[in-house]
Coordinates of C-alpha atoms in Angstrom, one line a residue:
M1 CA -6.4 -6.3 -16.1
S2 CA -6.3 -9.9 -13.7
V3 CA -7.8 -10.9 -10.8
L4 CA -5.6 -11.7 -7.7
V5 CA -6.7 -14.4 -5.4
I6 CA -5.7 -13.1 -1.9
D7 CA -5.0 -16.4 -0.5
T8 CA -3.8 -17.5 3.2
Q9 CA -0.6 -16.2 2.4
V10 CA -1.1 -13.0 0.9
A11 CA -3.7 -12.5 3.9
W12 CA -0.7 -13.4 6.6
R13 CA 1.5 -10.7 4.9
A14 CA -1.2 -8.0 4.7
G15 CA -1.7 -8.4 8.8
E16 CA 2.1 -8.4 9.0
I17 CA 2.0 -5.1 7.4
R18 CA -0.5 -3.1 8.7
A19 CA 1.2 -4.1 12.1
A20 CA 4.5 -3.2 11.2
H21 CA 3.3 0.0 9.7
Y22 CA 0.1 1.2 10.8
H23 CA -0.5 4.6 12.7
R24 CA -3.8 6.4 13.6
K25 CA -2.7 9.5 13.0
A26 CA 0.7 9.2 11.3
A27 CA -0.1 6.2 8.4
A28 CA -3.7 5.6 8.2
L29 CA -3.6 2.4 6.7
S30 CA -6.8 0.5 5.4
L31 CA -6.7 -3.0 5.6
A32 CA -7.6 -2.7 1.6
D33 CA -4.2 -0.9 1.7
C34 CA -2.4 -3.3 3.2
L35 CA -3.7 -6.4 0.7
V36 CA -2.6 -4.4 -2.0
L37 CA 0.9 -3.8 -0.8
A38 CA 0.7 -7.6 0.1
S39 CA -0.4 -8.6 -3.1
A40 CA 2.1 -6.7 -5.2
A41 CA 5.0 -8.6 -7.0
P42 CA 8.5 -6.5 -7.0
E43 CA 8.2 -5.4 -10.7
D44 CA 4.3 -3.9 -9.6
R45 CA 3.8 0.0 -9.7
I46 CA 0.7 1.2 -7.4
A47 CA -0.8 4.3 -8.6
T48 CA -2.0 6.2 -5.4
S49 CA -2.9 9.4 -4.3
D50 CA -3.0 8.1 -0.7
A51 CA -0.1 9.5 1.1
A52 CA 0.3 6.4 3.6
L53 CA -0.4 4.3 1.2
A54 CA 2.5 5.4 -1.0
A55 CA 4.9 6.2 1.9
T56 CA 4.3 2.4 2.8
A57 CA 4.9 1.2 -0.5
D58 CA 8.3 3.1 -1.1
T59 CA 9.5 1.4 2.6
L60 CA 8.5 -1.5 0.7
D61 CA 11.1 -0.6 -2.4
L62 CA 7.7 -1.1 -4.5
T63 CA 7.2 1.4 -7.4
V64 CA 4.8 4.2 -6.9
I65 CA 3.0 6.4 -9.4
P66 CA 1.8 9.2 -7.6
L67 CA -1.7 10.1 -8.5
P68 CA -3.0 14.0 -7.7
D69 CA -5.7 13.7 -5.1
S70 CA -9.0 15.7 -4.9
T71 CA -6.7 19.2 -4.3
G72 CA -4.3 18.8 -6.9
H73 CA -1.7 17.3 -4.9
H74 CA 0.2 14.6 -5.1
P75 CA 1.6 12.3 -2.2
N76 CA 5.4 12.9 -1.1
I77 CA 7.6 10.3 -1.5

């Protein structure tokens, strides 16, 4: 595992992702979710049980590894 530096460019991209994809009820993306998406390279994979994060990652053509949530359900992508 490596530590990623969140620079100004990544922070702006996270803000753009949140502005374009956040919806309070339909896609409750946190700023941390948006930072994950903004810092992901095309060859990276995002493992998550969060439906909004998985759907947005899929929209951005990022590979998603769906994980089960606490009830055993996987996000639909």
